[in-house]
XYZ file of C-alpha atoms in Angstrom:
101
model
C 11.724 67.186 -9.860
C 13.701 69.952 -10.255
C 15.782 67.639 -13.106
C 13.056 66.734 -14.757
C 12.064 69.909 -15.513
C 15.418 71.538 -16.547
C 15.731 68.480 -19.406
C 12.791 69.290 -20.667
C 13.861 72.820 -20.262
C 16.864 71.673 -22.413
C 15.002 69.579 -25.210
C 12.375 72.181 -25.634
C 15.246 74.160 -27.851
C 14.716 75.146 -31.589
C 18.178 74.064 -31.905
C 18.626 70.195 -31.698
C 19.567 68.257 -28.977
C 21.018 64.625 -28.958
C 20.564 63.095 -25.707
C 22.685 60.144 -24.984
C 21.296 58.122 -22.458
C 24.142 56.021 -20.730
C 24.740 54.312 -18.035
C 28.170 54.055 -15.615
C 28.328 49.894 -15.895
C 28.212 49.986 -19.515
C 30.817 49.213 -21.792
C 29.770 50.712 -25.046
C 28.645 53.308 -23.396
C 32.267 54.301 -22.131
C 33.348 52.969 -25.756
C 31.107 55.678 -27.702
C 32.052 58.024 -24.880
C 35.598 59.524 -27.184
C 32.507 59.180 -30.529
C 30.507 61.721 -28.182
C 33.123 63.929 -27.246
C 34.476 64.454 -30.336
C 31.429 64.602 -32.033
C 30.226 67.835 -29.596
C 33.914 69.621 -30.776
C 33.089 69.072 -34.498
C 29.436 70.358 -34.843
C 30.339 73.168 -33.407
C 27.030 74.404 -31.413
C 24.909 73.213 -34.730
C 23.014 71.116 -31.268
C 23.443 70.756 -27.559
C 24.743 67.610 -27.033
C 23.400 65.915 -23.138
C 24.465 62.820 -20.994
C 21.466 61.498 -19.202
C 22.217 59.051 -16.649
C 20.010 56.413 -16.351
C 20.172 54.911 -13.033
C 19.953 58.367 -11.609
C 16.982 59.928 -13.866
C 15.037 57.399 -14.204
C 11.646 59.448 -15.147
C 12.962 60.018 -17.658
C 14.091 56.835 -18.755
C 9.859 56.049 -18.367
C 8.874 59.044 -20.069
C 10.474 58.538 -23.115
C 10.303 54.684 -22.679
C 14.770 53.707 -22.837
C 15.052 50.288 -22.885
C 18.516 49.352 -24.027
C 21.814 51.567 -23.497
C 23.560 53.289 -24.830
C 20.709 54.812 -26.510
C 20.323 58.104 -28.236
C 17.686 60.719 -28.875
C 17.197 63.791 -31.215
C 15.293 66.501 -30.194
C 14.026 69.754 -31.709
C 11.235 71.800 -30.075
C 10.385 69.122 -27.749
C 9.956 66.702 -30.117
C 12.312 63.558 -30.711
C 13.145 63.769 -34.578
C 15.642 60.963 -34.226
C 17.050 58.673 -32.613
C 19.495 55.441 -32.807
C 19.781 52.368 -29.685
C 23.529 51.109 -29.374
C 26.987 52.359 -30.560
C 26.964 54.199 -33.168
C 29.831 55.812 -35.738
C 31.144 59.478 -35.603
C 29.263 60.639 -38.886
C 25.552 58.775 -38.040
C 25.575 61.093 -35.366
C 26.113 64.072 -37.861
C 24.237 63.394 -40.108
C 21.012 63.256 -38.346
C 21.879 66.386 -36.734
C 22.956 67.754 -39.988
C 19.056 67.000 -41.070
C 17.395 68.305 -38.127
C 20.218 71.463 -37.927
């Protein structure tokens, strides 16, 4: 319960929050790790980036209807403003953040 409350607080921000729903057993998720790390470095505070393990956070997965991993959701003021299922490019993630920053 405390974890889901914390998650809710994180996505309520006016600053965009990119959520990377992933699983430890997921190959494409592992391939996206360096991309997400580079994104975090490049956006320099324009957005928060958090990783959510789907096997440990079933409430969030069910609430947001995550059906595949990796799934990226960009939240602003608690609302989903962009989402992408599957691997993607650094530029695609940056463009989504820039659009909503």
